[in-house]
């Protein structure tokens, strides 16, 4: 029976600024996710993923995406989301590939819905607020 591939249905970006401080800067990154099965089929899911990157001057770049479809490629979607986020904030492909070379998605990063939402708000609260000119 045919199942739809896991596709992104929604994306929200929360950035302190448009690009990372320095392409070769030291930066940290992390992620967490939640999800649920859709309907009676155990192979269809909704997947909620937050990835974030913080540069060496503590600018934070957060991406919150929602995916829906066949669960087969869920780990690949999280890695792909990191890669796209890095490219979108102007991390070079070489640096992004190097940082993600040994990256593996861990099931331990799964959070129940309430904990996921709380952690997302905590992560977002770390953002600096722009000064108005």
PDB file of N, CA and C in Angstrom, residues 32-34 50 64 108-123:
ATOM      1  N   UNK A  32      15.534  19.040  19.392  1.00  0.00           N
ATOM      2  CA  UNK A  32      14.615  18.189  20.131  1.00  0.00           C
ATOM      3  C   UNK A  32      13.379  18.030  19.265  1.00  0.00           C
ATOM      4  N   UNK A  33      12.606  16.995  19.548  1.00  0.00           N
ATOM      5  CA  UNK A  33      11.460  16.724  18.691  1.00  0.00           C
ATOM      6  C   UNK A  33      10.351  16.038  19.471  1.00  0.00           C
ATOM      7  N   UNK A  34       9.189  16.045  18.854  1.00  0.00           N
ATOM      8  CA  UNK A  34       8.034  15.359  19.385  1.00  0.00           C
ATOM      9  C   UNK A  34       7.268  14.814  18.190  1.00  0.00           C
ATOM     10  N   UNK A  50      12.457  21.054  16.482  1.00  0.00           N
ATOM     11  CA  UNK A  50      13.110  22.335  16.718  1.00  0.00           C
ATOM     12  C   UNK A  50      14.610  22.093  16.629  1.00  0.00           C
ATOM     13  N   UNK A  64      11.637  25.842  13.619  1.00  0.00           N
ATOM     14  CA  UNK A  64      10.584  24.946  14.113  1.00  0.00           C
ATOM     15  C   UNK A  64       9.818  24.476  12.882  1.00  0.00           C
ATOM     16  N   UNK A 108      16.681   9.778  22.246  1.00  0.00           N
ATOM     17  CA  UNK A 108      16.607  10.395  23.563  1.00  0.00           C
ATOM     18  C   UNK A 108      16.208  11.867  23.493  1.00  0.00           C
ATOM     19  N   UNK A 109      16.275  12.470  22.322  1.00  0.00           N
ATOM     20  CA  UNK A 109      15.899  13.877  22.161  1.00  0.00           C
ATOM     21  C   UNK A 109      14.386  14.040  22.008  1.00  0.00           C
ATOM     22  N   UNK A 110      13.665  12.928  22.011  1.00  0.00           N
ATOM     23  CA  UNK A 110      12.202  12.977  21.928  1.00  0.00           C
ATOM     24  C   UNK A 110      11.634  13.513  23.240  1.00  0.00           C
ATOM     25  N   UNK A 111      10.649  14.403  23.128  1.00  0.00           N
ATOM     26  CA  UNK A 111       9.967  14.934  24.304  1.00  0.00           C
ATOM     27  C   UNK A 111       8.460  14.785  24.130  1.00  0.00           C
ATOM     28  N   UNK A 112       7.747  14.466  25.205  1.00  0.00           N
ATOM     29  CA  UNK A 112       6.285  14.486  25.132  1.00  0.00           C
ATOM     30  C   UNK A 112       5.818  15.911  24.790  1.00  0.00           C
ATOM     31  N   UNK A 113       4.635  16.041  24.280  1.00  0.00           N
ATOM     32  CA  UNK A 113       4.133  17.316  23.769  1.00  0.00           C
ATOM     33  C   UNK A 113       4.310  18.479  24.733  1.00  0.00           C
ATOM     34  N   UNK A 114       3.882  18.328  25.963  1.00  0.00           N
ATOM     35  CA  UNK A 114       3.969  19.435  26.921  1.00  0.00           C
ATOM     36  C   UNK A 114       5.419  19.835  27.185  1.00  0.00           C
ATOM     37  N   UNK A 115       6.300  18.871  27.349  1.00  0.00           N
ATOM     38  CA  UNK A 115       7.725  19.151  27.569  1.00  0.00           C
ATOM     39  C   UNK A 115       8.350  19.788  26.336  1.00  0.00           C
ATOM     40  N   UNK A 116       7.952  19.330  25.161  1.00  0.00           N
ATOM     41  CA  UNK A 116       8.440  19.890  23.902  1.00  0.00           C
ATOM     42  C   UNK A 116       8.088  21.374  23.819  1.00  0.00           C
ATOM     43  N   UNK A 117       6.829  21.703  24.072  1.00  0.00           N
ATOM     44  CA  UNK A 117       6.385  23.095  23.997  1.00  0.00           C
ATOM     45  C   UNK A 117       7.103  23.970  25.023  1.00  0.00           C
ATOM     46  N   UNK A 118       7.303  23.445  26.213  1.00  0.00           N
ATOM     47  CA  UNK A 118       8.001  24.187  27.260  1.00  0.00           C
ATOM     48  C   UNK A 118       9.456  24.443  26.859  1.00  0.00           C
ATOM     49  N   UNK A 119      10.124  23.425  26.345  1.00  0.00           N
ATOM     50  CA  UNK A 119      11.524  23.586  25.937  1.00  0.00           C
ATOM     51  C   UNK A 119      11.648  24.552  24.766  1.00  0.00           C
ATOM     52  N   UNK A 120      10.683  24.516  23.851  1.00  0.00           N
ATOM     53  CA  UNK A 120      10.698  25.461  22.731  1.00  0.00           C
ATOM     54  C   UNK A 120      10.610  26.893  23.258  1.00  0.00           C
ATOM     55  N   UNK A 121       9.712  27.153  24.177  1.00  0.00           N
ATOM     56  CA  UNK A 121       9.577  28.500  24.740  1.00  0.00           C
ATOM     57  C   UNK A 121      10.840  28.913  25.493  1.00  0.00           C
ATOM     58  N   UNK A 122      11.454  27.980  26.215  1.00  0.00           N
ATOM     59  CA  UNK A 122      12.709  28.276  26.923  1.00  0.00           C
ATOM     60  C   UNK A 122      13.819  28.610  25.933  1.00  0.00           C
ATOM     61  N   UNK A 123      13.910  27.848  24.851  1.00  0.00           N
ATOM     62  CA  UNK A 123      14.934  28.099  23.826  1.00  0.00           C
ATOM     63  C   UNK A 123      14.711  29.453  23.185  1.00  0.00           C
TER      64      UNK A 123
END
